[in-house]
Each structure stands twice: as structure tokens, then as C-alpha cells.
Amino acid sequence: LMEALGKDYEDRLSQVAASSGLEDERDALKEMNTSLQEHVGALKERCKKLESIEESKEGLQISVQRLESDLVTARLKQTKYQEEIEQCRSDSLIRESRLQTQVA
């Protein structure tokens, strides 16, 4: 990777020197340095954005886990309430049957 970057740097240095007509290699190096600093700045900004996205992603994952937990709890309560409803219906049918027996 370092070799590739070095070659890229040399190629760009040659291009800058040739395209701008700079005869002094020092000026070409200064221009290349400025260009590299701009690229580094852009890369730092991208890193900050990626870190922010990572933090948001982690927060969302925690929220999803909580929601999944809440869903499991709600389903358990629903099952419990359905069982209670069925028990009430059963008790009601038994009472109704006893009343009919007593009336008769």
C-alpha cells in the first residue's frame, strides 16, 4: 500500500510539475503537499461521519433490542389475559349450568 501511495505521489508530482509549468521542484512539492492536506482533511471528515453513523447504528440496535423485549413481554401478557378470559368463560358456563339446575 505504501509503495502504491508513493508511486501515486510521484506520478502526481510529475503531473503537477508538467501541467503547471513549474520548473522549481520545490514549488511542485508545495502544491502537492497542499493537495494531500486537502485529501487528508476530506478523509478526516468522512471518518467523523462514519463514526457518527456507527454511534447512531449502535443506538438504533439498542432501541430495537428494547422493542423486541417489549414485544415478548406484551405477547406473554396477551397469553395470560387470554387464559384468564377463557377461565372466566368456563366459570360463567358452570354458574349458568348450576342456575339452570337450581331453577329446574
Short mmCIF file of N, CA and C in Angstrom, two decimals:
data_model
loop_
_atom_site.label_atom_id
_atom_site.label_comp_id
_atom_site.label_asym_id
_atom_site.label_seq_id
_atom_site.Cartn_x
_atom_site.Cartn_y
_atom_site.Cartn_z
N LEU A 1 0.84 -1.20 0.00
CA LEU A 1 0.00 0.00 0.00
C LEU A 1 0.88 1.25 0.00
N MET A 2 1.93 1.23 0.83
CA MET A 2 2.82 2.38 0.90
C MET A 2 3.53 2.59 -0.44
N GLU A 3 3.90 1.47 -1.08
CA GLU A 3 4.55 1.58 -2.39
C GLU A 3 3.60 2.20 -3.41
N ALA A 4 2.34 1.75 -3.35
CA ALA A 4 1.35 2.29 -4.29
C ALA A 4 1.13 3.78 -4.03
N LEU A 5 1.06 4.15 -2.76
CA LEU A 5 0.88 5.56 -2.43
C LEU A 5 2.09 6.37 -2.86
N GLY A 6 3.29 5.81 -2.66
CA GLY A 6 4.50 6.51 -3.08
C GLY A 6 4.53 6.71 -4.58
N LYS A 7 4.15 5.68 -5.32
CA LYS A 7 4.13 5.77 -6.79
C LYS A 7 3.08 6.80 -7.21
N ASP A 8 1.91 6.74 -6.58
CA ASP A 8 0.86 7.70 -6.89
C ASP A 8 1.35 9.12 -6.60
N TYR A 9 2.05 9.29 -5.50
CA TYR A 9 2.58 10.60 -5.14
C TYR A 9 3.58 11.08 -6.20
N GLU A 10 4.46 10.19 -6.60
CA GLU A 10 5.46 10.56 -7.62
C GLU A 10 4.79 10.91 -8.95
N ASP A 11 3.80 10.11 -9.33
CA ASP A 11 3.09 10.37 -10.59
C ASP A 11 2.39 11.72 -10.53
N ARG A 12 1.74 11.98 -9.43
CA ARG A 12 1.02 13.26 -9.31
C ARG A 12 1.99 14.43 -9.27
N LEU A 13 3.12 14.22 -8.62
CA LEU A 13 4.13 15.26 -8.58
C LEU A 13 4.61 15.59 -9.99
N SER A 14 4.83 14.56 -10.77
CA SER A 14 5.27 14.76 -12.16
C SER A 14 4.19 15.49 -12.95
N GLN A 15 2.93 15.09 -12.75
CA GLN A 15 1.82 15.73 -13.47
C GLN A 15 1.71 17.20 -13.09
N VAL A 16 1.81 17.47 -11.81
CA VAL A 16 1.71 18.87 -11.35
C VAL A 16 2.85 19.68 -11.94
N ALA A 17 4.04 19.15 -11.87
CA ALA A 17 5.20 19.88 -12.38
C ALA A 17 5.07 20.11 -13.88
N ALA A 18 4.59 19.07 -14.61
CA ALA A 18 4.48 19.20 -16.07
C ALA A 18 3.31 20.11 -16.47
N SER A 19 2.17 19.94 -15.81
CA SER A 19 0.98 20.68 -16.24
C SER A 19 1.02 22.15 -15.85
N SER A 20 1.64 22.47 -14.76
CA SER A 20 1.65 23.86 -14.33
C SER A 20 2.87 24.61 -14.84
N GLY A 21 3.78 23.89 -15.45
CA GLY A 21 4.96 24.55 -15.99
C GLY A 21 5.92 25.00 -14.90
N LEU A 22 5.76 24.45 -13.70
CA LEU A 22 6.67 24.83 -12.62
C LEU A 22 8.03 24.20 -12.87
N GLU A 23 8.99 25.01 -12.84
CA GLU A 23 10.33 24.50 -13.07
C GLU A 23 11.00 24.18 -11.74
N ASP A 24 10.58 24.85 -10.74
CA ASP A 24 11.20 24.62 -9.44
C ASP A 24 10.47 23.46 -8.75
N GLU A 25 11.18 22.40 -8.50
CA GLU A 25 10.58 21.20 -7.89
C GLU A 25 10.01 21.51 -6.51
N ARG A 26 10.60 22.47 -5.84
CA ARG A 26 10.12 22.85 -4.51
C ARG A 26 8.69 23.39 -4.59
N ASP A 27 8.40 24.21 -5.59
CA ASP A 27 7.04 24.72 -5.76
C ASP A 27 6.07 23.59 -6.04
N ALA A 28 6.53 22.62 -6.84
CA ALA A 28 5.68 21.47 -7.15
C ALA A 28 5.39 20.67 -5.89
N LEU A 29 6.39 20.50 -5.05
CA LEU A 29 6.20 19.78 -3.79
C LEU A 29 5.22 20.51 -2.87
N LYS A 30 5.34 21.83 -2.83
CA LYS A 30 4.42 22.61 -2.00
C LYS A 30 2.98 22.45 -2.49
N GLU A 31 2.80 22.48 -3.79
CA GLU A 31 1.46 22.33 -4.35
C GLU A 31 0.91 20.92 -4.08
N MET A 32 1.79 19.93 -4.22
CA MET A 32 1.37 18.56 -3.95
C MET A 32 1.02 18.40 -2.47
N ASN A 33 1.80 19.01 -1.60
CA ASN A 33 1.54 18.95 -0.17
C ASN A 33 0.18 19.55 0.16
N THR A 34 -0.11 20.67 -0.45
CA THR A 34 -1.42 21.31 -0.24
C THR A 34 -2.54 20.38 -0.68
N SER A 35 -2.35 19.76 -1.83
CA SER A 35 -3.35 18.83 -2.35
C SER A 35 -3.53 17.64 -1.40
N LEU A 36 -2.44 17.11 -0.91
CA LEU A 36 -2.50 15.98 0.03
C LEU A 36 -3.19 16.38 1.33
N GLN A 37 -2.92 17.58 1.81
CA GLN A 37 -3.57 18.05 3.03
C GLN A 37 -5.08 18.17 2.84
N GLU A 38 -5.49 18.61 1.65
CA GLU A 38 -6.92 18.69 1.36
C GLU A 38 -7.54 17.30 1.37
N HIS A 39 -6.83 16.34 0.79
CA HIS A 39 -7.34 14.96 0.79
C HIS A 39 -7.42 14.40 2.21
N VAL A 40 -6.40 14.69 3.01
CA VAL A 40 -6.41 14.23 4.40
C VAL A 40 -7.59 14.86 5.14
N GLY A 41 -7.81 16.13 4.93
CA GLY A 41 -8.95 16.80 5.58
C GLY A 41 -10.26 16.17 5.18
N ALA A 42 -10.40 15.87 3.89
CA ALA A 42 -11.63 15.23 3.41
C ALA A 42 -11.80 13.85 4.02
N LEU A 43 -10.71 13.12 4.12
CA LEU A 43 -10.77 11.78 4.73
C LEU A 43 -11.13 11.85 6.21
N LYS A 44 -10.60 12.85 6.92
CA LYS A 44 -10.94 13.02 8.33
C LYS A 44 -12.44 13.30 8.49
N GLU A 45 -12.98 14.13 7.61
CA GLU A 45 -14.41 14.43 7.66
C GLU A 45 -15.24 13.17 7.42
N ARG A 46 -14.80 12.36 6.46
CA ARG A 46 -15.52 11.11 6.18
C ARG A 46 -15.46 10.18 7.38
N CYS A 47 -14.30 10.15 8.05
CA CYS A 47 -14.17 9.32 9.24
C CYS A 47 -15.13 9.78 10.34
N LYS A 48 -15.22 11.10 10.52
CA LYS A 48 -16.14 11.63 11.53
C LYS A 48 -17.58 11.24 11.21
N LYS A 49 -17.94 11.34 9.94
CA LYS A 49 -19.30 10.96 9.53
C LYS A 49 -19.55 9.48 9.78
N LEU A 50 -18.55 8.66 9.45
CA LEU A 50 -18.69 7.22 9.67
C LEU A 50 -18.82 6.90 11.15
N GLU A 51 -18.05 7.59 11.98
CA GLU A 51 -18.15 7.38 13.43
C GLU A 51 -19.53 7.77 13.93
N SER A 52 -20.05 8.87 13.43
CA SER A 52 -21.39 9.32 13.82
C SER A 52 -22.44 8.29 13.40
N ILE A 53 -22.28 7.76 12.20
CA ILE A 53 -23.21 6.74 11.70
C ILE A 53 -23.12 5.50 12.58
N GLU A 54 -21.90 5.10 12.96
CA GLU A 54 -21.70 3.93 13.81
C GLU A 54 -22.40 4.13 15.15
N GLU A 55 -22.26 5.33 15.73
CA GLU A 55 -22.91 5.62 17.01
C GLU A 55 -24.42 5.56 16.87
N SER A 56 -24.93 6.11 15.78
CA SER A 56 -26.37 6.06 15.54
C SER A 56 -26.84 4.62 15.38
N LYS A 57 -26.06 3.85 14.67
CA LYS A 57 -26.39 2.44 14.45
C LYS A 57 -26.46 1.69 15.79
N GLU A 58 -25.48 1.94 16.66
CA GLU A 58 -25.48 1.29 17.97
C GLU A 58 -26.71 1.69 18.78
N GLY A 59 -27.06 2.97 18.73
CA GLY A 59 -28.26 3.44 19.43
C GLY A 59 -29.51 2.78 18.90
N LEU A 60 -29.59 2.65 17.59
CA LEU A 60 -30.76 2.01 16.98
C LEU A 60 -30.83 0.53 17.35
N GLN A 61 -29.68 -0.13 17.41
CA GLN A 61 -29.67 -1.54 17.78
C GLN A 61 -30.18 -1.73 19.21
N ILE A 62 -29.79 -0.82 20.10
CA ILE A 62 -30.28 -0.89 21.48
C ILE A 62 -31.78 -0.68 21.51
N SER A 63 -32.28 0.28 20.72
CA SER A 63 -33.71 0.54 20.66
C SER A 63 -34.47 -0.67 20.12
N VAL A 64 -33.92 -1.31 19.11
CA VAL A 64 -34.56 -2.50 18.54
C VAL A 64 -34.61 -3.61 19.58
N GLN A 65 -33.53 -3.79 20.32
CA GLN A 65 -33.50 -4.83 21.35
C GLN A 65 -34.56 -4.56 22.42
N ARG A 66 -34.70 -3.31 22.80
CA ARG A 66 -35.73 -2.96 23.79
C ARG A 66 -37.13 -3.23 23.25
N LEU A 67 -37.35 -2.85 21.99
CA LEU A 67 -38.65 -3.09 21.38
C LEU A 67 -38.95 -4.58 21.28
N GLU A 68 -37.94 -5.37 20.93
CA GLU A 68 -38.14 -6.81 20.85
C GLU A 68 -38.48 -7.38 22.22
N SER A 69 -37.81 -6.88 23.25
CA SER A 69 -38.10 -7.31 24.62
C SER A 69 -39.52 -6.92 25.02
N ASP A 70 -39.91 -5.68 24.68
CA ASP A 70 -41.27 -5.22 24.98
C ASP A 70 -42.31 -6.07 24.26
N LEU A 71 -42.00 -6.47 23.03
CA LEU A 71 -42.92 -7.31 22.26
C LEU A 71 -43.10 -8.67 22.91
N VAL A 72 -42.00 -9.26 23.37
CA VAL A 72 -42.08 -10.55 24.05
C VAL A 72 -42.94 -10.41 25.32
N THR A 73 -42.70 -9.35 26.06
CA THR A 73 -43.48 -9.11 27.29
C THR A 73 -44.96 -8.94 26.96
N ALA A 74 -45.25 -8.18 25.92
CA ALA A 74 -46.65 -7.95 25.53
C ALA A 74 -47.31 -9.26 25.11
N ARG A 75 -46.59 -10.09 24.39
CA ARG A 75 -47.16 -11.38 23.96
C ARG A 75 -47.43 -12.28 25.16
N LEU A 76 -46.53 -12.27 26.15
CA LEU A 76 -46.75 -13.06 27.36
C LEU A 76 -48.00 -12.58 28.11
N LYS A 77 -48.14 -11.25 28.21
CA LYS A 77 -49.33 -10.69 28.87
C LYS A 77 -50.59 -11.04 28.10
N GLN A 78 -50.51 -10.98 26.77
CA GLN A 78 -51.66 -11.31 25.95
C GLN A 78 -52.08 -12.76 26.20
N THR A 79 -51.12 -13.66 26.25
CA THR A 79 -51.42 -15.07 26.51
C THR A 79 -52.06 -15.23 27.88
N LYS A 80 -51.51 -14.53 28.87
CA LYS A 80 -52.04 -14.59 30.23
C LYS A 80 -53.50 -14.09 30.25
N TYR A 81 -53.75 -12.96 29.59
CA TYR A 81 -55.10 -12.40 29.57
C TYR A 81 -56.07 -13.33 28.83
N GLN A 82 -55.61 -13.94 27.76
CA GLN A 82 -56.47 -14.88 27.04
C GLN A 82 -56.83 -16.07 27.92
N GLU A 83 -55.86 -16.55 28.69
CA GLU A 83 -56.12 -17.66 29.62
C GLU A 83 -57.14 -17.23 30.67
N GLU A 84 -56.99 -16.01 31.18
CA GLU A 84 -57.93 -15.50 32.18
C GLU A 84 -59.33 -15.37 31.59
N ILE A 85 -59.43 -14.90 30.36
CA ILE A 85 -60.72 -14.77 29.68
C ILE A 85 -61.37 -16.14 29.52
N GLU A 86 -60.58 -17.11 29.10
CA GLU A 86 -61.11 -18.47 28.93
C GLU A 86 -61.57 -19.04 30.27
N GLN A 87 -60.82 -18.77 31.33
CA GLN A 87 -61.21 -19.25 32.66
C GLN A 87 -62.51 -18.59 33.10
N CYS A 88 -62.67 -17.29 32.83
CA CYS A 88 -63.91 -16.58 33.17
C CYS A 88 -65.09 -17.16 32.39
N ARG A 89 -64.88 -17.44 31.11
CA ARG A 89 -65.95 -18.04 30.30
C ARG A 89 -66.35 -19.40 30.85
N SER A 90 -65.34 -20.19 31.21
CA SER A 90 -65.61 -21.51 31.76
C SER A 90 -66.38 -21.40 33.07
N ASP A 91 -65.92 -20.50 33.96
CA ASP A 91 -66.61 -20.28 35.24
C ASP A 91 -68.04 -19.81 35.00
N SER A 92 -68.23 -18.94 34.02
CA SER A 92 -69.56 -18.42 33.71
C SER A 92 -70.48 -19.53 33.22
N LEU A 93 -69.96 -20.41 32.37
CA LEU A 93 -70.77 -21.54 31.88
C LEU A 93 -71.14 -22.48 33.03
N ILE A 94 -70.23 -22.70 33.95
CA ILE A 94 -70.51 -23.57 35.11
C ILE A 94 -71.59 -22.94 35.97
N ARG A 95 -71.49 -21.64 36.23
CA ARG A 95 -72.50 -20.94 37.05
C ARG A 95 -73.87 -21.00 36.36
N GLU A 96 -73.85 -20.74 35.06
CA GLU A 96 -75.11 -20.77 34.31
C GLU A 96 -75.74 -22.16 34.38
N SER A 97 -74.93 -23.18 34.27
CA SER A 97 -75.43 -24.55 34.34
C SER A 97 -76.01 -24.84 35.73
N ARG A 98 -75.35 -24.38 36.77
CA ARG A 98 -75.85 -24.59 38.14
C ARG A 98 -77.16 -23.86 38.35
N LEU A 99 -77.25 -22.64 37.84
CA LEU A 99 -78.50 -21.87 37.99
C LEU A 99 -79.65 -22.57 37.29
N GLN A 100 -79.37 -23.07 36.11
CA GLN A 100 -80.43 -23.78 35.38
C GLN A 100 -80.85 -25.03 36.12
N THR A 101 -79.86 -25.69 36.75
CA THR A 101 -80.17 -26.89 37.53
C THR A 101 -81.01 -26.52 38.75
N GLN A 102 -80.67 -25.41 39.42
CA GLN A 102 -81.41 -24.98 40.60
C GLN A 102 -82.83 -24.53 40.25
N VAL A 103 -82.97 -23.90 39.11
CA VAL A 103 -84.28 -23.41 38.69
C VAL A 103 -85.18 -24.61 38.35
N ALA A 104 -84.58 -25.59 37.75
CA ALA A 104 -85.37 -26.75 37.34
C ALA A 104 -85.63 -27.62 38.50
#
